[in-house]
Short mmCIF file of N, CA and C in Angstrom, two decimals:
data_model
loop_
_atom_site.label_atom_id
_atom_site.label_comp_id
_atom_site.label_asym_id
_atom_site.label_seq_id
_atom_site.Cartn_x
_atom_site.Cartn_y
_atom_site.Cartn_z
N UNK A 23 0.82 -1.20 0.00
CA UNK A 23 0.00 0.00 0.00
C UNK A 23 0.86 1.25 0.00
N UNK A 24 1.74 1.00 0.76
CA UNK A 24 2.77 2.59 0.35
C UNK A 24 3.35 2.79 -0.39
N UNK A 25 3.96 1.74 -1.44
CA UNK A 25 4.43 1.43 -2.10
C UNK A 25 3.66 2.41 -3.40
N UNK A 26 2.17 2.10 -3.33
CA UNK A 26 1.23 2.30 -4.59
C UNK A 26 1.24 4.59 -4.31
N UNK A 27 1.13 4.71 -3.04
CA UNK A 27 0.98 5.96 -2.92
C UNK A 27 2.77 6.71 -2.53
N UNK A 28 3.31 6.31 -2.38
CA UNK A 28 4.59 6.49 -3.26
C UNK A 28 4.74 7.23 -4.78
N UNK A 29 4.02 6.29 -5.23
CA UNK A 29 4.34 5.87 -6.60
C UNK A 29 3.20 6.86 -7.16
N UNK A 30 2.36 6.98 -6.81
CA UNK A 30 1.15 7.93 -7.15
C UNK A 30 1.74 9.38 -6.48
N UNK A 31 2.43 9.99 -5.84
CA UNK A 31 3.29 11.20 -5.46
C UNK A 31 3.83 11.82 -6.03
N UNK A 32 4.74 10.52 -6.90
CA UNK A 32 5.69 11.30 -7.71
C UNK A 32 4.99 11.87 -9.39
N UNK A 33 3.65 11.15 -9.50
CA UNK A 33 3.10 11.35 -10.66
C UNK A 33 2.20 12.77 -10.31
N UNK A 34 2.03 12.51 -8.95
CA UNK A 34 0.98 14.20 -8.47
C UNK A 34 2.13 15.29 -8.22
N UNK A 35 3.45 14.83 -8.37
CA UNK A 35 4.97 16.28 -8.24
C UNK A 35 5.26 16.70 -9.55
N UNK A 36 4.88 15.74 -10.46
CA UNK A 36 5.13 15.66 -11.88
C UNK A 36 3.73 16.51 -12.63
N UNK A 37 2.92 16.18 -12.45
CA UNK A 37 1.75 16.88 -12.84
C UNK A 37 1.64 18.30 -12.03
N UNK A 38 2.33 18.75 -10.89
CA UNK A 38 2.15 19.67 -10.44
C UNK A 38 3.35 20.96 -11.56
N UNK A 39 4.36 19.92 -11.56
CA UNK A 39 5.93 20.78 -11.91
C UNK A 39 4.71 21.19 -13.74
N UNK A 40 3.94 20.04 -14.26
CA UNK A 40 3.99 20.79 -15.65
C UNK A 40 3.06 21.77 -15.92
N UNK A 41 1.69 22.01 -14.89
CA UNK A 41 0.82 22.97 -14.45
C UNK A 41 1.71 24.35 -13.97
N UNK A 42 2.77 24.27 -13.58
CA UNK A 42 3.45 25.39 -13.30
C UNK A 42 3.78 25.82 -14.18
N UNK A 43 4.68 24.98 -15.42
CA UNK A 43 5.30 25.17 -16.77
C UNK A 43 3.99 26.13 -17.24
N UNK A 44 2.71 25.72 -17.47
CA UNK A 44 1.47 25.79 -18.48
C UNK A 44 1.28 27.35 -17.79
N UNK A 45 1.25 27.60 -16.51
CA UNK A 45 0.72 28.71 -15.60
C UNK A 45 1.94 29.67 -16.03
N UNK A 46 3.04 29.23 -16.27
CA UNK A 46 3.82 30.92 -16.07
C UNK A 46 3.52 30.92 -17.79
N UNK A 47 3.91 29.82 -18.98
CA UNK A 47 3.35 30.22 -20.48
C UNK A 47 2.19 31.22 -20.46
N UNK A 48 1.14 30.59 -19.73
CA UNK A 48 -0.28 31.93 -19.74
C UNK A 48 0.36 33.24 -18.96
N UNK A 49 0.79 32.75 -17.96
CA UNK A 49 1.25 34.75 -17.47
C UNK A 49 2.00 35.83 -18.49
N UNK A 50 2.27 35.24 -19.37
CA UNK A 50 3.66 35.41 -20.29
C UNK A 50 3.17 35.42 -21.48
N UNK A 51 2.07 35.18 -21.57
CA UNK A 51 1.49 35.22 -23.28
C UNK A 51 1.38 36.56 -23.77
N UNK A 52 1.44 37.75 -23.10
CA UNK A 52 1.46 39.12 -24.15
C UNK A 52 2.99 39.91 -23.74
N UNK A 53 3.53 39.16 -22.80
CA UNK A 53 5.28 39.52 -22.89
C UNK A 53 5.60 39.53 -24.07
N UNK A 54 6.48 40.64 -24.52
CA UNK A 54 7.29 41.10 -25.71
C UNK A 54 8.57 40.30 -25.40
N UNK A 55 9.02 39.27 -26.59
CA UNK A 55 10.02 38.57 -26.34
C UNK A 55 9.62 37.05 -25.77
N UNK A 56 8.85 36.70 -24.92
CA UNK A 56 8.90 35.60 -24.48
C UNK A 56 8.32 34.77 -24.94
N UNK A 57 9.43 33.09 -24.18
CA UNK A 57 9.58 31.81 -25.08
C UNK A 57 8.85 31.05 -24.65
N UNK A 58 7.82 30.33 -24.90
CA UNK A 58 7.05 28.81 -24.49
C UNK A 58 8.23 28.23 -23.56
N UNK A 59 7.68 27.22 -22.45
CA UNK A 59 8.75 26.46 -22.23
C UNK A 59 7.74 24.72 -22.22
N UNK A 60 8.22 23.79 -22.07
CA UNK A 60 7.72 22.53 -22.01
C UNK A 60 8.20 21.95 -21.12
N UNK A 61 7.88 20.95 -20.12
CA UNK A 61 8.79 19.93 -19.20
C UNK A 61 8.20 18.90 -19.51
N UNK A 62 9.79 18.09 -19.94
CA UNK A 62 9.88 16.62 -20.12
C UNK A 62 10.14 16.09 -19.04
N UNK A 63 9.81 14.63 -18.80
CA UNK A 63 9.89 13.77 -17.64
C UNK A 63 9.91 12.77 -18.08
N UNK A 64 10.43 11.43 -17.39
CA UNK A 64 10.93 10.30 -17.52
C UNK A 64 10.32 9.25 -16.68
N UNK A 65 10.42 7.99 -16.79
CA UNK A 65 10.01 7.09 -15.79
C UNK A 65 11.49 6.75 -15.03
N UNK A 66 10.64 6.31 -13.91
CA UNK A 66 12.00 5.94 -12.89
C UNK A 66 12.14 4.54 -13.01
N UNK A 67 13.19 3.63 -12.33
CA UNK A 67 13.42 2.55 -12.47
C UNK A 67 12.25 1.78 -12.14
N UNK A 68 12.10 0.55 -12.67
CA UNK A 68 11.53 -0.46 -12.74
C UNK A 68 11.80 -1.40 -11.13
N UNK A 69 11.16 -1.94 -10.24
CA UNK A 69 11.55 -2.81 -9.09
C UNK A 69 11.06 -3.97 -9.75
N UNK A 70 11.97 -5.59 -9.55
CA UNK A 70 11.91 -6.72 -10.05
C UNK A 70 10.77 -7.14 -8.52
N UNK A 71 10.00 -7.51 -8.28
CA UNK A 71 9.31 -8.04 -7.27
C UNK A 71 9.54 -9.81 -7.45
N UNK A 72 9.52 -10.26 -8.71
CA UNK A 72 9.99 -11.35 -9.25
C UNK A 72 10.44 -12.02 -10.56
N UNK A 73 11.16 -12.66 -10.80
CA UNK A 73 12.11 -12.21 -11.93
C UNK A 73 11.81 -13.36 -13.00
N UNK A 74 12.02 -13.50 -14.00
CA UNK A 74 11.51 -13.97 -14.97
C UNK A 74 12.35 -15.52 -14.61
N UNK A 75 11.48 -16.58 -14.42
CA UNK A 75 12.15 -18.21 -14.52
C UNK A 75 11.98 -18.33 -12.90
N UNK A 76 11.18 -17.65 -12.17
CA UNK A 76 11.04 -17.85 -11.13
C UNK A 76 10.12 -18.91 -10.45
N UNK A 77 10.03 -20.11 -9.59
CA UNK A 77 9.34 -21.32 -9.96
C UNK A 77 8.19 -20.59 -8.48
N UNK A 78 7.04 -21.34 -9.26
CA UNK A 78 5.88 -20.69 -8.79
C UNK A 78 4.88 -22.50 -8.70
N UNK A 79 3.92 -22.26 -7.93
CA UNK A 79 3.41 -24.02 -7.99
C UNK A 79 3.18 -24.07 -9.05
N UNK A 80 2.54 -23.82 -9.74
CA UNK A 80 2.39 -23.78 -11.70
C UNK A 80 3.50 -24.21 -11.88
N UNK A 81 4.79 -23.96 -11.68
CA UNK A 81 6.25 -24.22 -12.92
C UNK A 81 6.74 -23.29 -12.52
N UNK A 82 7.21 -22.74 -14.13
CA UNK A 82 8.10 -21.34 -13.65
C UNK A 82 7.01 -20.73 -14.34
N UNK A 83 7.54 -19.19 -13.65
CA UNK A 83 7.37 -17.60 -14.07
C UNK A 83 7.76 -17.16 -15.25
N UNK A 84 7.19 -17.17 -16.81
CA UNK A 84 7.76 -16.94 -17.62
C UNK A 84 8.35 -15.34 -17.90
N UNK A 85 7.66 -14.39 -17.02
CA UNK A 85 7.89 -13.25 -17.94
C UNK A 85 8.30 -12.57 -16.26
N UNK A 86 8.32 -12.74 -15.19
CA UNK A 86 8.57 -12.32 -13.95
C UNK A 86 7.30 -10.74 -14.05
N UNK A 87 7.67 -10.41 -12.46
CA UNK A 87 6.76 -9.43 -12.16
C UNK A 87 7.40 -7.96 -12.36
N UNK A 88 7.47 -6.68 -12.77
CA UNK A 88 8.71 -5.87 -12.31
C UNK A 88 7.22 -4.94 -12.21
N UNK A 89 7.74 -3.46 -11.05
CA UNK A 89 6.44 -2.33 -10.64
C UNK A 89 7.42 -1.23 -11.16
N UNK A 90 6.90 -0.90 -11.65
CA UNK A 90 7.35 0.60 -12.02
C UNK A 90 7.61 1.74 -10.75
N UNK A 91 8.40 2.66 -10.45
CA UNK A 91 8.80 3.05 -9.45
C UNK A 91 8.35 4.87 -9.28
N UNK A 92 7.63 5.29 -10.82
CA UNK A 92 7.49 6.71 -10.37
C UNK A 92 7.64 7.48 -11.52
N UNK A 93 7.46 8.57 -11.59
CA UNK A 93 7.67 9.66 -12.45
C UNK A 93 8.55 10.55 -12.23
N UNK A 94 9.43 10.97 -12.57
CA UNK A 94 10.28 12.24 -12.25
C UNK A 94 10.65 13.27 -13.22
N UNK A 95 10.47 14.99 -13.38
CA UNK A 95 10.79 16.12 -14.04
C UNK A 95 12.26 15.84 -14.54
N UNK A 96 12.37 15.74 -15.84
CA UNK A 96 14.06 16.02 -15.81
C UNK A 96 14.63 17.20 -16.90
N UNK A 97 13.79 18.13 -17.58
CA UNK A 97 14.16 18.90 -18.12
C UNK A 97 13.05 19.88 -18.04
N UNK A 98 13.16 21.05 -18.40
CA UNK A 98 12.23 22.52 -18.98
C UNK A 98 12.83 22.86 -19.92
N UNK A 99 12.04 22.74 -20.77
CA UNK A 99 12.93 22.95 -22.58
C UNK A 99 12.28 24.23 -22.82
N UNK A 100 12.91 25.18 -23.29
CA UNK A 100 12.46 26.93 -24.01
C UNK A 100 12.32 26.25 -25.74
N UNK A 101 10.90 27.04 -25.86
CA UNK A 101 10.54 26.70 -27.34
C UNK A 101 10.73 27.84 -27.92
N UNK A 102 12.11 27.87 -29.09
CA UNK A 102 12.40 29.02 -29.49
C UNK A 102 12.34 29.10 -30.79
N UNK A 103 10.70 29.58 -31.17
CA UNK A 103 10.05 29.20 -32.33
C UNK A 103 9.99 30.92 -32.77
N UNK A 104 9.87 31.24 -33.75
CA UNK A 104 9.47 32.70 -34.19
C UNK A 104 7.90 33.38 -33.82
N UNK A 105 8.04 34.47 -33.29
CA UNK A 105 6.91 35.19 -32.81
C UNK A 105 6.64 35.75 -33.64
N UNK A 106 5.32 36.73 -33.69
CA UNK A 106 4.80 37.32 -34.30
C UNK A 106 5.29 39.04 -34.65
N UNK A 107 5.24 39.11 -35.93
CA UNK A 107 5.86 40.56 -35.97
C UNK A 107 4.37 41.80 -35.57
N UNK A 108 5.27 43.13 -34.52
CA UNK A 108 3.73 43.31 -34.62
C UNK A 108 4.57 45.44 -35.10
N UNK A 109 4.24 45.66 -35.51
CA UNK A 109 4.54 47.14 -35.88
C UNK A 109 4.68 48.12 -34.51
N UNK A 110 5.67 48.70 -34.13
CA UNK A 110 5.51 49.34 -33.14
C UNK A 110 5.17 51.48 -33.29
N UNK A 111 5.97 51.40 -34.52
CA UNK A 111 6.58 52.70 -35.16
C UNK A 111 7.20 53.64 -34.20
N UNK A 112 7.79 53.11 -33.21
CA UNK A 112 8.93 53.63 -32.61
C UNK A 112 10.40 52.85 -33.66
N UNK A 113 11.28 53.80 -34.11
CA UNK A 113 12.41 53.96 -35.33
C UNK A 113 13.10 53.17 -34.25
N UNK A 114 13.52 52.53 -32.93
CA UNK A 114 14.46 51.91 -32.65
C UNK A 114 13.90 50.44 -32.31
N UNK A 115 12.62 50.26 -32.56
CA UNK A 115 12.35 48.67 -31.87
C UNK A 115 12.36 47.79 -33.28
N UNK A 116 13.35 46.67 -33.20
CA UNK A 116 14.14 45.93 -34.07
C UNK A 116 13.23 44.03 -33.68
N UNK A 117 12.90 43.76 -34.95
CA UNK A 117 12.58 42.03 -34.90
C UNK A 117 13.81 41.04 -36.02
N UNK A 118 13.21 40.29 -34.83
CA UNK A 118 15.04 39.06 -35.04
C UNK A 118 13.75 38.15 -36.06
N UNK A 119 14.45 37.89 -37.13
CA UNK A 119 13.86 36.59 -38.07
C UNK A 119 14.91 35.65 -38.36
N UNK A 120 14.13 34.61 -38.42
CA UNK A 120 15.38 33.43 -37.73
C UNK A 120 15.56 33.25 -36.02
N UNK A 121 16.89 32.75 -35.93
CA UNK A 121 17.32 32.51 -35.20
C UNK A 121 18.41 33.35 -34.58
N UNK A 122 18.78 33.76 -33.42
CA UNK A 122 19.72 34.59 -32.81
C UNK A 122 19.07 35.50 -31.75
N UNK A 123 20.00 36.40 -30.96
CA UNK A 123 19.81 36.91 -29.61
C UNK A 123 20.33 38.76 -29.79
N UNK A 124 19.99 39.59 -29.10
CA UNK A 124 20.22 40.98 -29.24
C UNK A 124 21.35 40.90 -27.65
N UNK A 125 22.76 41.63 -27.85
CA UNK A 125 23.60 41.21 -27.13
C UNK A 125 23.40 42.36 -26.24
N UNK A 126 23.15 42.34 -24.89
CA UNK A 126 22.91 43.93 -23.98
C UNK A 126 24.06 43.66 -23.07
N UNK A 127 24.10 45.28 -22.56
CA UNK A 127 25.14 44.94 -21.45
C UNK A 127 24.16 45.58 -20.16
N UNK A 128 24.28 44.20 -18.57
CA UNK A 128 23.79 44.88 -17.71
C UNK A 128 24.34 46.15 -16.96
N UNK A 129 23.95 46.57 -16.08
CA UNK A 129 24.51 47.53 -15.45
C UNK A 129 25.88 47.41 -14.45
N UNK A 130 26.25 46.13 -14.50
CA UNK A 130 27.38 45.34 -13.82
C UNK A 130 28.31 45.19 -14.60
N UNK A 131 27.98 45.50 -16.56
CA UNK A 131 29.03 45.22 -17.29
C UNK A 131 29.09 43.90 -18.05
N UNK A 132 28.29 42.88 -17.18
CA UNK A 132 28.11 41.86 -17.93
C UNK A 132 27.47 41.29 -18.85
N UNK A 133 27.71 40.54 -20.08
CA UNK A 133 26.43 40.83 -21.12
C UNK A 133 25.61 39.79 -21.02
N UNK A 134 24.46 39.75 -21.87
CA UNK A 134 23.38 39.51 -21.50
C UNK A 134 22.68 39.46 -22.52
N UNK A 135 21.77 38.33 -23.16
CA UNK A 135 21.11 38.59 -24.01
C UNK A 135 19.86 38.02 -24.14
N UNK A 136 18.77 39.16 -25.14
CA UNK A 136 17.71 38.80 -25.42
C UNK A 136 16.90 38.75 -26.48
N UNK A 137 15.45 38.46 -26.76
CA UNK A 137 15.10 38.42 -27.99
C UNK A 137 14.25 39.76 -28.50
N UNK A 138 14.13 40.51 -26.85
CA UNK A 138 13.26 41.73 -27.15
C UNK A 138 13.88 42.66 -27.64
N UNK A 139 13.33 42.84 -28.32
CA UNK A 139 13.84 43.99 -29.39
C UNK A 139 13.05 45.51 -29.60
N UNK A 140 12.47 45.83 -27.70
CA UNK A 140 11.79 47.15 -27.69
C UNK A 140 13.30 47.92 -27.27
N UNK A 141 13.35 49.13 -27.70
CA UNK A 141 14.52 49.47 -27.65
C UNK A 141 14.44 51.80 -27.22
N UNK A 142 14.94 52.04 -26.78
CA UNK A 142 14.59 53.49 -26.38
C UNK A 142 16.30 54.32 -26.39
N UNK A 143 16.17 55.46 -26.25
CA UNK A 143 16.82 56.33 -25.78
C UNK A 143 17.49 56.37 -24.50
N UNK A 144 18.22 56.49 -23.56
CA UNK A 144 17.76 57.11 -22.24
C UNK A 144 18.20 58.53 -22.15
N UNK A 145 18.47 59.47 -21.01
CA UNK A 145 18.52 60.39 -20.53
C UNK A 145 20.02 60.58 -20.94
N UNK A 146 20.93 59.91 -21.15
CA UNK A 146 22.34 59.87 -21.95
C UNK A 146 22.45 59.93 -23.03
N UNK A 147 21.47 59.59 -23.86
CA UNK A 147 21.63 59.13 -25.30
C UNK A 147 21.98 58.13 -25.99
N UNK A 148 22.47 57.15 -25.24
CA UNK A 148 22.64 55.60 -25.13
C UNK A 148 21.22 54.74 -25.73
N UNK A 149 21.38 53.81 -26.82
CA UNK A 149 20.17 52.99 -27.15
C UNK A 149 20.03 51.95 -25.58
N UNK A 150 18.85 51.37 -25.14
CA UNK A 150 18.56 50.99 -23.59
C UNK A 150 17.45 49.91 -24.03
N UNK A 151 17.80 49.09 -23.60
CA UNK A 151 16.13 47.99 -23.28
C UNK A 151 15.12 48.68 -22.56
N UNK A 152 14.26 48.28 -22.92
CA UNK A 152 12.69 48.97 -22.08
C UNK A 152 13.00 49.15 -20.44
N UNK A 153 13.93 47.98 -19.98
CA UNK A 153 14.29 47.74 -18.68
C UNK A 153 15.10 49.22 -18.10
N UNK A 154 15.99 49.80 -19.86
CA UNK A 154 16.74 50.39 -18.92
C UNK A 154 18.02 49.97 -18.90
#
């Protein structure tokens, strides 16, 4: 019996992790720039309970017993498919066709990149992500 709700846990951690995936895609559906993501998952090992040629009053066990052990998350894949072009008519906001990234630098110096391509002025005269 614990064994079965065990095993039913890891399929209710697994169904929880891809409802999260699905929940932040909807928060994120009119974000400028942002990517679908998907989570893949795997089965976990197999337990032999009894093994194939195992003698049983019948004879033997031709094919043995094995329980499956669970579900587990093992990746979040970004779906980096082409978005929709939408006209902004601000002269600095730029769309990527194809494939590739707009290279920024943060405010630490380090770079950084993205696919949004809203783009401004600032108070320097420096081109700036919406962020800034």
């Amino acid at each position: 019996m614990m064994r079965s709700l065990s095993i039913a846990s890891t399929g209710m951690s697994a169904q929880q992790t891809s409802i999260e995936v699905i929940a932040n895609n909807l928060a994120n559906v009119s974000t400028t720039g942002f990517k679908n993501s998907v989570a893949q998952f795997q089965e976990l090992l197999y337990e032999t309970l009894r093994a194939a040629g195992s003698p049983t009053t019948l004879g033997v066990l031709p094919v043995g017993v094995q329980v499956g052990t669970g579900v587990e998350p093992v990746a979040v894949h970004k779906i980096f498919s082409q978005g929709d072009f939408e006209e902004t008519k601000n002269p600095l906001d730029i769309f990527i066709e194809g494939d590739g990234f707009f290279q920024v630098t943060l405010p630490d110096g380090a770079p950084a990149y993205t696919r949004t391509g809203s783009f401004k002025l600032n108070n320097e005269g420096s081109v700036v992500t919406a962020e800034g």
